[in-house]
Tab-separated table of C-alpha atoms and ligand atoms in Angstrom:
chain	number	residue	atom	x	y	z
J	1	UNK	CA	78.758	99.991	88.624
J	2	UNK	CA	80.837	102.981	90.102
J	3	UNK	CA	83.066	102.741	92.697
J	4	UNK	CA	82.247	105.755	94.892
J	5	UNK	CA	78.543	103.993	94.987
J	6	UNK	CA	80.267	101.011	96.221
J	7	UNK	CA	82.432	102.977	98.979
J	8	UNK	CA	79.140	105.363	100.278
J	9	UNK	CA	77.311	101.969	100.573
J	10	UNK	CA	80.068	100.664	103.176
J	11	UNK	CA	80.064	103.691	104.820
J	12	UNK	CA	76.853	104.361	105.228
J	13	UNK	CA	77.070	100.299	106.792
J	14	UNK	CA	75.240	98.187	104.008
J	15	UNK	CA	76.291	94.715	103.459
J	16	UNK	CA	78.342	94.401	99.910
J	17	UNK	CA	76.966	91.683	97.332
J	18	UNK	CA	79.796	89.831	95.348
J	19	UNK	CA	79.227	91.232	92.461
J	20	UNK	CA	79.983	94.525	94.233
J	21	UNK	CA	83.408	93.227	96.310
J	22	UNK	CA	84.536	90.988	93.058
J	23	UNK	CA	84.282	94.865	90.714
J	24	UNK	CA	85.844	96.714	93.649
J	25	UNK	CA	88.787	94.521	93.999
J	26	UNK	CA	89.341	93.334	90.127
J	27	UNK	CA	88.698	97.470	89.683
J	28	UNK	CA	91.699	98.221	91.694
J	29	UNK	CA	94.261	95.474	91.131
J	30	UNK	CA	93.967	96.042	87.045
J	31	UNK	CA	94.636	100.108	88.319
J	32	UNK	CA	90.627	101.398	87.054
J	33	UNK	CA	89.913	102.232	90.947
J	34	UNK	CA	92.585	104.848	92.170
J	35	UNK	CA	94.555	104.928	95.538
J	36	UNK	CA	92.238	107.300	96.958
J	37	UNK	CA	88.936	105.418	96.523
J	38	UNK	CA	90.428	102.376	97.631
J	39	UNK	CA	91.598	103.963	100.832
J	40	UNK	CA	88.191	105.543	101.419
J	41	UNK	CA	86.765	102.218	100.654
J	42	UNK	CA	89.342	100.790	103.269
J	43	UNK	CA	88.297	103.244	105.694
J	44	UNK	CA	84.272	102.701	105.619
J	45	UNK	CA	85.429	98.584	105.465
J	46	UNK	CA	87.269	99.548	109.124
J	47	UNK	CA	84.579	101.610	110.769
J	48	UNK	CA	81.658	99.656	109.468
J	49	UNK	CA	82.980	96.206	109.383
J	50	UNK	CA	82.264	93.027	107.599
J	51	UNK	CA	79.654	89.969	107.591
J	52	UNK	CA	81.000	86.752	107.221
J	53	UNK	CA	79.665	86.572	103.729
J	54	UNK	CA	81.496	89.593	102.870
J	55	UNK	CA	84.650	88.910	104.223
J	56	UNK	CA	85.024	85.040	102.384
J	57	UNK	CA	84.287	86.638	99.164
J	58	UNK	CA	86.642	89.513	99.717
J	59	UNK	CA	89.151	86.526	100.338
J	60	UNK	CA	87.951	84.829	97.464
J	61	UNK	CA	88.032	88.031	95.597
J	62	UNK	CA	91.617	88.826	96.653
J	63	UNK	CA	93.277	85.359	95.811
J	64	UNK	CA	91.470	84.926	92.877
J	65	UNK	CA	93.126	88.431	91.780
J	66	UNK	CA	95.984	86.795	90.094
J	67	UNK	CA	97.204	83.364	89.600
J	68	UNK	CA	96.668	80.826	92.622
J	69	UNK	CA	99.615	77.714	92.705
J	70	UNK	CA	99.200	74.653	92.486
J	71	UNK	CA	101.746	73.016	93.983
J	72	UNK	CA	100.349	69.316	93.788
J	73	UNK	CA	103.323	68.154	90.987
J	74	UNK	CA	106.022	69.274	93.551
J	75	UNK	CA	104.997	67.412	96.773
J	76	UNK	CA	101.587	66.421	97.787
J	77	UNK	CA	101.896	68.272	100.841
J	78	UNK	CA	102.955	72.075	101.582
J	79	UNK	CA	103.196	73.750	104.779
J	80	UNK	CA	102.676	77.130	105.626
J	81	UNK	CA	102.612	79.053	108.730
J	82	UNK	CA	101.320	82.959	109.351
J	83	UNK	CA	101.045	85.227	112.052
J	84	UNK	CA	98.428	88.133	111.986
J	85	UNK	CA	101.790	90.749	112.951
J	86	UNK	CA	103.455	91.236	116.358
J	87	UNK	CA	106.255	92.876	117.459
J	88	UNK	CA	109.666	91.119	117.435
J	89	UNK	CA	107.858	88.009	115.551
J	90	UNK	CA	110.198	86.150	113.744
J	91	UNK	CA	108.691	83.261	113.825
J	92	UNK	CA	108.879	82.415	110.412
J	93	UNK	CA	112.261	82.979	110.024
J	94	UNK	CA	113.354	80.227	112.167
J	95	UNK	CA	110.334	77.717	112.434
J	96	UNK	CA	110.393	77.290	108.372
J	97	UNK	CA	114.058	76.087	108.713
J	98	UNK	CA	112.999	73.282	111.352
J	99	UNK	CA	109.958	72.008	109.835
J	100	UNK	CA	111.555	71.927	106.276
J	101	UNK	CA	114.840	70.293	107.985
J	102	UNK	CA	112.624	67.803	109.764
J	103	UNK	CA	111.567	67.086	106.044
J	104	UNK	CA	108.559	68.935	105.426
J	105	UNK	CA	108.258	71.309	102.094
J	106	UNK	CA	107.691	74.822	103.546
J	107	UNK	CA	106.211	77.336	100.773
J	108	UNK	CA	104.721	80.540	101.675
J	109	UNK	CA	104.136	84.034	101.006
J	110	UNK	CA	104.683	86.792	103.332
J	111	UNK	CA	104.353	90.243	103.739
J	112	UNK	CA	106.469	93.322	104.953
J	113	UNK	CA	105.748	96.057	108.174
J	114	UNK	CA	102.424	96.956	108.617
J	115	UNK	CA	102.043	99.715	111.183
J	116	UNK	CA	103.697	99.049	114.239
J	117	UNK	CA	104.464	95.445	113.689
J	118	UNK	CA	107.680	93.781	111.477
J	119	UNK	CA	107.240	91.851	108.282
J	120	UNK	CA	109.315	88.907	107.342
J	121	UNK	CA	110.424	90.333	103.922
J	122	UNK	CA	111.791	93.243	105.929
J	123	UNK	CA	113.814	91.275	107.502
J	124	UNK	CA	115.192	89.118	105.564
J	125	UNK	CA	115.937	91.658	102.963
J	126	UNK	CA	118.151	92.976	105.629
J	127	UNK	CA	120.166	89.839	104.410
J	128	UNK	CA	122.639	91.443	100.889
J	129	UNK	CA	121.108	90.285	97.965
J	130	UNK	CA	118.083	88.022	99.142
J	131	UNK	CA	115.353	88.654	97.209
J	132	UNK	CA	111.263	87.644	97.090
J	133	UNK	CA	109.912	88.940	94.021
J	134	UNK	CA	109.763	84.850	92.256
J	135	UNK	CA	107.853	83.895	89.595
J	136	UNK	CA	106.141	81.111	90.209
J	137	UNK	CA	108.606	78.998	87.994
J	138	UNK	CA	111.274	79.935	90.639
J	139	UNK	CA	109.189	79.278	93.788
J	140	UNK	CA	108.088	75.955	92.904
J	141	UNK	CA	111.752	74.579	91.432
J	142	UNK	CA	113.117	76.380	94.964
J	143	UNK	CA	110.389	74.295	97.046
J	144	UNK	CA	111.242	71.264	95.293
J	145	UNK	CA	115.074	71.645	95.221
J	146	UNK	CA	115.560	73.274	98.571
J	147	UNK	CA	111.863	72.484	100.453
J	148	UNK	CA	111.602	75.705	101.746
J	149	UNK	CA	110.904	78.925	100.223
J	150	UNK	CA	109.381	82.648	101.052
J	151	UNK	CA	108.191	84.523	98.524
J	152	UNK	CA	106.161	88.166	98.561
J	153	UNK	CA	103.097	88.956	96.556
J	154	UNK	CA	103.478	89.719	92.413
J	155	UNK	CA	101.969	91.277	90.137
J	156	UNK	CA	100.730	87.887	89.037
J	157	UNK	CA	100.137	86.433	92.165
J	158	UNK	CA	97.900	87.699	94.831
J	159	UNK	CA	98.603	91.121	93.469
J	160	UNK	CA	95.110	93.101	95.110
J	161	UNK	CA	96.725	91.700	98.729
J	162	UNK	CA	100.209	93.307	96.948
J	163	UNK	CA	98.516	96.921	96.577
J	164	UNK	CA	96.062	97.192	99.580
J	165	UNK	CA	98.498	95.912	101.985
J	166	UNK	CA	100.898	98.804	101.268
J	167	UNK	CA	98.268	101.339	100.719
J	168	UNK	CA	96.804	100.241	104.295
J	169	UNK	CA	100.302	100.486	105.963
J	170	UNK	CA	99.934	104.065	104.982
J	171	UNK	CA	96.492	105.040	105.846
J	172	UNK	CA	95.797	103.585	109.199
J	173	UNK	CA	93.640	101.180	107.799
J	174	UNK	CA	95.582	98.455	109.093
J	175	UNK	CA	93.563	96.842	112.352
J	176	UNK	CA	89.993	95.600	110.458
J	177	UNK	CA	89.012	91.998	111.088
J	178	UNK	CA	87.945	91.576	107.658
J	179	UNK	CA	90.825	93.427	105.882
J	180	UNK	CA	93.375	91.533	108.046
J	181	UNK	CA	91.369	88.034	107.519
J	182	UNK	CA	90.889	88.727	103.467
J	183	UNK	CA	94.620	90.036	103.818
J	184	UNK	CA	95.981	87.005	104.999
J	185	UNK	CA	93.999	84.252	103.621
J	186	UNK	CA	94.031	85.484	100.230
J	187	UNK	CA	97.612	84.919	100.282
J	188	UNK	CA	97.216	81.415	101.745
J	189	UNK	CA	95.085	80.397	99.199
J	190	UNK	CA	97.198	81.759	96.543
J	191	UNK	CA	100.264	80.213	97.362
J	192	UNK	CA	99.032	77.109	97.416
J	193	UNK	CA	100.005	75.386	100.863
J	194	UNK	CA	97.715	72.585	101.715
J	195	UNK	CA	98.237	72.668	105.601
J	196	UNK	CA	98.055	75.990	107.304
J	197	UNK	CA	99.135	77.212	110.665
J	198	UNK	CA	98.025	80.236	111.687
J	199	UNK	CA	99.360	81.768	114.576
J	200	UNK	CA	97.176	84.380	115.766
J	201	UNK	CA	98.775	87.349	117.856
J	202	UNK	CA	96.641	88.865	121.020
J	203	UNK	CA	97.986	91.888	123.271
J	204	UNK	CA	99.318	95.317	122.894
J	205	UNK	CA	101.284	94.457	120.061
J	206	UNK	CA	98.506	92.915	118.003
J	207	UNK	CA	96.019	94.227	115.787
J	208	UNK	CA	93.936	91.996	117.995
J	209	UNK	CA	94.201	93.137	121.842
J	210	UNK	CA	91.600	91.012	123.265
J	211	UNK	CA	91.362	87.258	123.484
J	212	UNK	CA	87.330	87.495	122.294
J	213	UNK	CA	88.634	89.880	118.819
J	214	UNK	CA	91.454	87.505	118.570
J	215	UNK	CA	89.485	84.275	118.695
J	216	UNK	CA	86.661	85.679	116.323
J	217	UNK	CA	89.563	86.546	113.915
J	218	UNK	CA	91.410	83.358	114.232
J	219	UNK	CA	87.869	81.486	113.513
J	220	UNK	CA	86.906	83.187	110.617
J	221	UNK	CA	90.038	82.333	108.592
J	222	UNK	CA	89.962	78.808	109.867
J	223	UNK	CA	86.799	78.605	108.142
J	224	UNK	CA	87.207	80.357	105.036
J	225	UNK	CA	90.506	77.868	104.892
J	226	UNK	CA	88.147	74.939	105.602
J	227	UNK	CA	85.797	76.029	103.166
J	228	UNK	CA	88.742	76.522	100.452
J	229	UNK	CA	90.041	72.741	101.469
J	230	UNK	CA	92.961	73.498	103.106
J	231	UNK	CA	94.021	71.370	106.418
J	232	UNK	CA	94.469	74.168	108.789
J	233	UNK	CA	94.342	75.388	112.549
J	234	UNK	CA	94.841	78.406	114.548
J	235	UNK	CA	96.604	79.161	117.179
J	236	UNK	CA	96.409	82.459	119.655
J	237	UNK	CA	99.613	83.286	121.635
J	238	UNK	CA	101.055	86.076	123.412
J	239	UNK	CA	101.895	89.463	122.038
J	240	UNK	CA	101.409	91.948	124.711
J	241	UNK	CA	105.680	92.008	125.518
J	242	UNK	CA	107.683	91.601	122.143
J	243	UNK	CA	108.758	87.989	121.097
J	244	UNK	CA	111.914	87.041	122.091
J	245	UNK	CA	114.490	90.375	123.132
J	246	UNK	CA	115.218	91.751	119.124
J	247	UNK	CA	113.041	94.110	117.813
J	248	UNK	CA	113.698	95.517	114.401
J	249	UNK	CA	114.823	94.097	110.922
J	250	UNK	CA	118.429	93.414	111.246
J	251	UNK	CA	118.522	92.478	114.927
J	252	UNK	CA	115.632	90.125	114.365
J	253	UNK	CA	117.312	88.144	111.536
J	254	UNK	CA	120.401	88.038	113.751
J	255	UNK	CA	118.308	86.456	116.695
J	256	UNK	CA	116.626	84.150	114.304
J	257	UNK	CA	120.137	82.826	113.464
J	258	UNK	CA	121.249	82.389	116.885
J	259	UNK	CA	117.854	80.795	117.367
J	260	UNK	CA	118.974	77.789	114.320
J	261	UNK	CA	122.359	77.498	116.415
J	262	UNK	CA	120.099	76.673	120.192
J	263	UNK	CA	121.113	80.104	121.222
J	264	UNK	CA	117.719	81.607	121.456
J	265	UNK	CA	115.753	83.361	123.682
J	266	UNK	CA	113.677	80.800	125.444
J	267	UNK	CA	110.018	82.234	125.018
J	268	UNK	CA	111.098	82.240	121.504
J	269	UNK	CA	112.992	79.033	121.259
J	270	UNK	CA	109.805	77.619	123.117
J	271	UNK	CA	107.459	79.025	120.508
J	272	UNK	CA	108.964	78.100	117.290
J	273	UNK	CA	108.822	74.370	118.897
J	274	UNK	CA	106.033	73.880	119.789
J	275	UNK	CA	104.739	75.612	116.515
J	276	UNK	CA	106.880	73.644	114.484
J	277	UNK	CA	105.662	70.273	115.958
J	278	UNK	CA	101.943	71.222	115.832
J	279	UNK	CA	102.735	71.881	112.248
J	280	UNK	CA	104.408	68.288	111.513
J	281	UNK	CA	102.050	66.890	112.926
J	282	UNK	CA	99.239	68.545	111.302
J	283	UNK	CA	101.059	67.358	107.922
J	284	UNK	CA	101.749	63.383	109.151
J	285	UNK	CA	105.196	63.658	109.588
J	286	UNK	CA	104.534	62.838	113.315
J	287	UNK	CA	101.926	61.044	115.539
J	288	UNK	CA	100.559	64.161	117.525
J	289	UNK	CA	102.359	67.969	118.694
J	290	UNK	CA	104.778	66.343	121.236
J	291	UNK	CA	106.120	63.642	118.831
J	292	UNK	CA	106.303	66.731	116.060
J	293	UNK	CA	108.224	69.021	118.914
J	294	UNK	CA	110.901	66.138	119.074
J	295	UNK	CA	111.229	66.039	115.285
J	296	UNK	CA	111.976	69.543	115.812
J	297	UNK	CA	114.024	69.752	118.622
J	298	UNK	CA	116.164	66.970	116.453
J	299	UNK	CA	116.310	69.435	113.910
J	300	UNK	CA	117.443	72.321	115.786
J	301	UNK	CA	119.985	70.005	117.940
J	302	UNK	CA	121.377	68.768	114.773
J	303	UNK	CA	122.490	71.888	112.955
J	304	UNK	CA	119.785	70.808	110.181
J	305	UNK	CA	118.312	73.806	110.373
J	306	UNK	CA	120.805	76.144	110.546
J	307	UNK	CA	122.431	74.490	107.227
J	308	UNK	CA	118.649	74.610	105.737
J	309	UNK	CA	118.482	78.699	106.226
J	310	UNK	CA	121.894	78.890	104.752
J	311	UNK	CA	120.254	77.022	101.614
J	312	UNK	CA	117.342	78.989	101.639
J	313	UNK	CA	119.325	82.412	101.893
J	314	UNK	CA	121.347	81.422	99.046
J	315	UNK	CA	118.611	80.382	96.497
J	316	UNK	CA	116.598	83.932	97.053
J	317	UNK	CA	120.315	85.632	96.125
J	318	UNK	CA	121.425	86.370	99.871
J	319	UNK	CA	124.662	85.578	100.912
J	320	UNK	CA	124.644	82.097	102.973
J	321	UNK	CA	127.749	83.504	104.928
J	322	UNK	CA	125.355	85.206	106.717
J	323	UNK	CA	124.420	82.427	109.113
J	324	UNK	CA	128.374	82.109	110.324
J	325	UNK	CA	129.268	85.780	110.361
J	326	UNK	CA	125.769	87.745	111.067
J	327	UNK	CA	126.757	90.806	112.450
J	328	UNK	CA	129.564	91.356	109.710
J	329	UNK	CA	127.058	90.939	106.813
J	330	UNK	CA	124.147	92.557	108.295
J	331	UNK	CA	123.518	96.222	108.391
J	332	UNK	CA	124.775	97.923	111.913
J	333	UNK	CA	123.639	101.077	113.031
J	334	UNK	CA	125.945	103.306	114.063
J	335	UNK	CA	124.072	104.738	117.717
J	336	UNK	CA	124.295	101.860	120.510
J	337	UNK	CA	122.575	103.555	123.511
J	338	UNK	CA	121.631	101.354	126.912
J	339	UNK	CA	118.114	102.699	128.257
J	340	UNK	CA	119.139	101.869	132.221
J	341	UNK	CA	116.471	101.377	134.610
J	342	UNK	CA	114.858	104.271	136.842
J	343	UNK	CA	114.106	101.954	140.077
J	344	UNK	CA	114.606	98.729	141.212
J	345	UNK	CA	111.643	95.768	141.444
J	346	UNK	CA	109.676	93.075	139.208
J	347	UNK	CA	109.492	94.170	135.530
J	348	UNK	CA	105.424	94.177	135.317
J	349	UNK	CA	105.110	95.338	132.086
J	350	UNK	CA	107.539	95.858	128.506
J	351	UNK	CA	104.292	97.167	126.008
J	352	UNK	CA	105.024	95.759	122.450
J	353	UNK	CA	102.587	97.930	120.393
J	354	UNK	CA	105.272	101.059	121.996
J	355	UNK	CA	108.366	98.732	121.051
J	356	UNK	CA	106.658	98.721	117.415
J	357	UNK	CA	106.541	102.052	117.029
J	358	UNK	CA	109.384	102.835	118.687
J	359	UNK	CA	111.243	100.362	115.838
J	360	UNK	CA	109.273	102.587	113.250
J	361	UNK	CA	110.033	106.097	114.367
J	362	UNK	CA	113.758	104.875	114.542
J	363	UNK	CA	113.561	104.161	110.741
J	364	UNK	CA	113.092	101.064	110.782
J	365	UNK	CA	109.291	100.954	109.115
J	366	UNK	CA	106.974	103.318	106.810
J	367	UNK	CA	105.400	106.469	106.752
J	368	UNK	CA	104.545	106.382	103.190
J	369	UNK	CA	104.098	103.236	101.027
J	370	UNK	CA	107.220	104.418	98.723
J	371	UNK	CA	109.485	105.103	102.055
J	372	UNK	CA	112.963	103.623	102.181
J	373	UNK	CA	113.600	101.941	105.618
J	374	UNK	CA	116.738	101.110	107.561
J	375	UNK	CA	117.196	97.600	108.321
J	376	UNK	CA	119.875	98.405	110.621
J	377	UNK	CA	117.761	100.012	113.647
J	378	UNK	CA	115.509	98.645	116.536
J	379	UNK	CA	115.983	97.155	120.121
J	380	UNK	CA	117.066	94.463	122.162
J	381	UNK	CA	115.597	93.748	125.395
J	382	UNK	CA	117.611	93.046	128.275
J	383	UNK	CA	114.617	91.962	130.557
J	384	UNK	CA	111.603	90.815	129.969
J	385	UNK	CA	108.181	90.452	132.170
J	386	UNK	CA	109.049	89.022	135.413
J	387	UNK	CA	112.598	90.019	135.659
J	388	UNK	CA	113.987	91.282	138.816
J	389	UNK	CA	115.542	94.519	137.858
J	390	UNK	CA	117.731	96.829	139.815
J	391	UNK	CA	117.724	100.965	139.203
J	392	UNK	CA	120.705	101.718	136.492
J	393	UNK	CA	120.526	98.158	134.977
J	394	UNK	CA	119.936	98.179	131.373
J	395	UNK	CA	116.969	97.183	130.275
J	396	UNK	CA	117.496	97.750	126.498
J	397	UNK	CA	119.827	98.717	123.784
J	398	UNK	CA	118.351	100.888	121.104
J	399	UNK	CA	120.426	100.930	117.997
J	400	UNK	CA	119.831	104.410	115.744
J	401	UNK	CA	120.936	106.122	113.381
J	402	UNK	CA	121.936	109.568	115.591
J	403	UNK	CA	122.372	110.406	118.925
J	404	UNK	CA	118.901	112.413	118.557
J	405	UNK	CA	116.980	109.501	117.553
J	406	UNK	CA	118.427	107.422	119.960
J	407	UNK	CA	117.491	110.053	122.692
J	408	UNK	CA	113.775	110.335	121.203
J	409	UNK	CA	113.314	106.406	121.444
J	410	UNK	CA	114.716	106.595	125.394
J	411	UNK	CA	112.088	109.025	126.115
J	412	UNK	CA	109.305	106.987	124.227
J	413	UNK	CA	110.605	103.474	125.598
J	414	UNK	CA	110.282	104.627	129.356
J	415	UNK	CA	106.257	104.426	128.964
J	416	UNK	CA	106.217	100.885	127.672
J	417	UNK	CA	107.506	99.735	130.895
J	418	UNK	CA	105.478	99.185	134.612
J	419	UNK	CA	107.438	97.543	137.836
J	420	UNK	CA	106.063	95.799	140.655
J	421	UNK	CA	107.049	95.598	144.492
J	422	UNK	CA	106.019	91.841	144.224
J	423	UNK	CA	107.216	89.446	141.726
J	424	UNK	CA	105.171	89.133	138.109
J	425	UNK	CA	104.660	85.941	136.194
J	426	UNK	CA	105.683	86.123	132.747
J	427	UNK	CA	102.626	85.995	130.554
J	428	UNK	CA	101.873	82.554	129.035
J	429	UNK	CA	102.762	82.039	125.423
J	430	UNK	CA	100.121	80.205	124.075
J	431	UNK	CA	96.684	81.658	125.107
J	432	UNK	CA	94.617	79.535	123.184
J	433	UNK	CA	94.771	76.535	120.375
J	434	UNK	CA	91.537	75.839	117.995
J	435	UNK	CA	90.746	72.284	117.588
J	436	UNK	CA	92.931	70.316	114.842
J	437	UNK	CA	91.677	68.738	112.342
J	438	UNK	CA	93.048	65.350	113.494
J	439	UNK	CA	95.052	65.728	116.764
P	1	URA	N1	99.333	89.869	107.984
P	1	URA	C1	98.849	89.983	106.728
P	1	URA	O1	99.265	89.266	105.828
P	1	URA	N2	97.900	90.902	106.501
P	1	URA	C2	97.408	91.696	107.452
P	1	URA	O2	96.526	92.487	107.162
P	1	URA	C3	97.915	91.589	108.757
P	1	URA	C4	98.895	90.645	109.002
């Protein structure tokens, strides 16, 4: 078998048999199949697309590239959550904290920026010293000891999602149903979480932008879950304004802290509730979502969660001090430069994909796969859709590293935003939830 047969076949839109996908991917982890076939092959996978057969044995392909976990000897139940990228998600950052501190073991793998949307590594290695690369030695004593860790993919496990994810970044291969469902649920499966959440982004700032793309994605990772015998749902909420007001590494740890201490942003305080309770309750540690909320809004109220991050920093290497003294111990940029408002009405419109890329150009994500970024850089939002704004009010902060930059993101930021004469309602956050398995 060759691989540049295997990459004219996919462009030329036939369907790949698994001998073909399973030699393609085992070709490229083990470094036989170079960087430039694979992002040809990436390329033909994007334009031509993917049957369902295709795509749950690229999955299967993927996670079976390294070692898969079995986690069954630490607790009988894992829980894992994932989004499919967004702007300003941090979801993760603060929802693992209150389901672990409502006493559910949290274990998952994550990934970093991929185009215009943040990864969680990225920012919590704006944190000093925190780390992901465990073995799995470490990430199964941390899940048992602390009950809640993040790791990113290894050479030894799910190292093909390790490679093609960063090579993707790079060659706008990014936004392919397949790619981003193989992508994701390869990592799922090799982590080893028995109860999955996925959380499914739709809008401008999503790889999906439609609720019809969104819905097809969220269903074909539910099943190839399903068919892998994980306990898992999907859920499709709002990304067409960022999450919450921080965009960008540092600034989005920061709000995840304030989050743990109930001072939030309340679309994001909302989300990581009701996420967080759907999740409990998807493991049996409550009765049904609402009863899982209140374990969660318990946790949050209580200042469990907040001490469970500090853990959790601490046993990846970061400095726990971080959680009482954020903007001390995380990077600062040195431009602070209020974007003020040209005109006065209803805020109708705050587009996250330009937010994203705004965050990148600032520094703040990758051009290349071996770029450097600044953690430091990004924006916070000081309205939101369905704000009543008034001309010279500021409507963000952009933090860069020169006065240039800063000058180049005003310019950019001015076209993510619409007003309205008449007031706006604020987009809902949840757009859609798949059926549970049991709720
Ligand atoms: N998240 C992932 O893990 N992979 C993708 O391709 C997109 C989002």
């Amino acid at each position: 078998m060759r691989a540049v047969d295997i990459i004219a076949k996919k462009r030329d839109g036939g369907e790949l048999n698994a001998a073909e996908i399973d030699f393609f991917i085992q070709g490229y982890t083990q470094d036989k199949i170079p960087d430039y076939q694979a992002a040809a092959w990436c390329m033909a996978v994007l334009l031509q697309g993917m049957t369902t057969a295709e795509t749950t044995q690229l999955t299967l392909a993927m996670a079976q590239s390294g070692r898969q976990l079995d986690l069954s000897d630490v607790a009988p139940l894992v829980a894992d959550k994932h989004s499919t990228g967004g702007v300003g998600d941090k979801v993760t950052l603060a929802l693992g904290p209150v389901v672990a501190a409502a006493g559910q073991p949290v274990g998952k793998m994550s990934g970093r920026g991929l185009g215009f949307s943040g990864g969680t590594l990225d920012k919590l290695e704006a944190i000093p010293g925190w780390r992901c690369d465990l073995t799995e030695a470490q990430f199964k004593q941390q899940l048992r000891q602390v009950g809640l860790v993040v790791a990113g993919q290894t050479q030894d496990i799910a190292p093909a999602d390790k490679k093609l994810y960063a090579l993707r970044d790079a060659t706008a291969t990014v936004p392919s149903l397949p790619l981003i469902a193989a992508s994701v649920m390869s990592k799922k499966l090799a982590a080893g979480a028995n109860v999955i959440l996925l959380d499914v982004k739709v809008g401008s700032g999503a790889f999906m932008e439609t609720l019809a793309e969104a819905t097809e994605l969220a269903e074909i990772m539910v099943a190839i879950g399903r068919r892998a015998g994980r306990t898992l749902t999907a859920r499709i909420t709002d990304m067409s304004q960022p999450l919450g007001r921080a965009v960008g590494n540092a600034l989005e740890t920061q709000e995840a802290i304030a989050t743990l201490r109930g001072e939030g942003p309340p679309d994001f305080t909302a989300l990581i509730l009701e996420e967080a309770g759907h999740l409990l309750a998807l493991c049996g540690r409550a009765a049904d979502a609402a009863a899982g909320k209140q374990l969660a809004e318990q946790a949050l109220a209580s200042g469990a969660a907040l001490a469970k991050f500090a853990a959790f920093v601490a046993a990846q290497g970061g400095d726990p001090a971080v959680v009482e003294d954020p903007t001390r111990l995380l990077p600062q940029a040195p431009v602070c430069h209020a974007l003020r408002s040209p005109r006065s009405g209803f805020l109708a419109a705050a587009n996250a994909r330009i937010f994203g890329e705004t965050a990148v150009m600032l520094g703040g994500g990758r051009a290349r796969k071996e770029d450097v970024i600044d953690h430091s850089v990004g924006v916070v939002l000081h309205a939101k859709v369905g704000d009543a704004v008034h001309a010279g009010d500021p409507l963000c902060t952009i933090h860069a590293r020169t006065q240039a930059e800063a000058a180049a993101a005003t310019a950019r930021l001015l076209t993510a935003y619409a007003w309205s004469e008449t007031p706006v309602t604020p987009p809902a956050l949840i757009k859609h939830t798949l059926p549970s398995p049991h709720l």
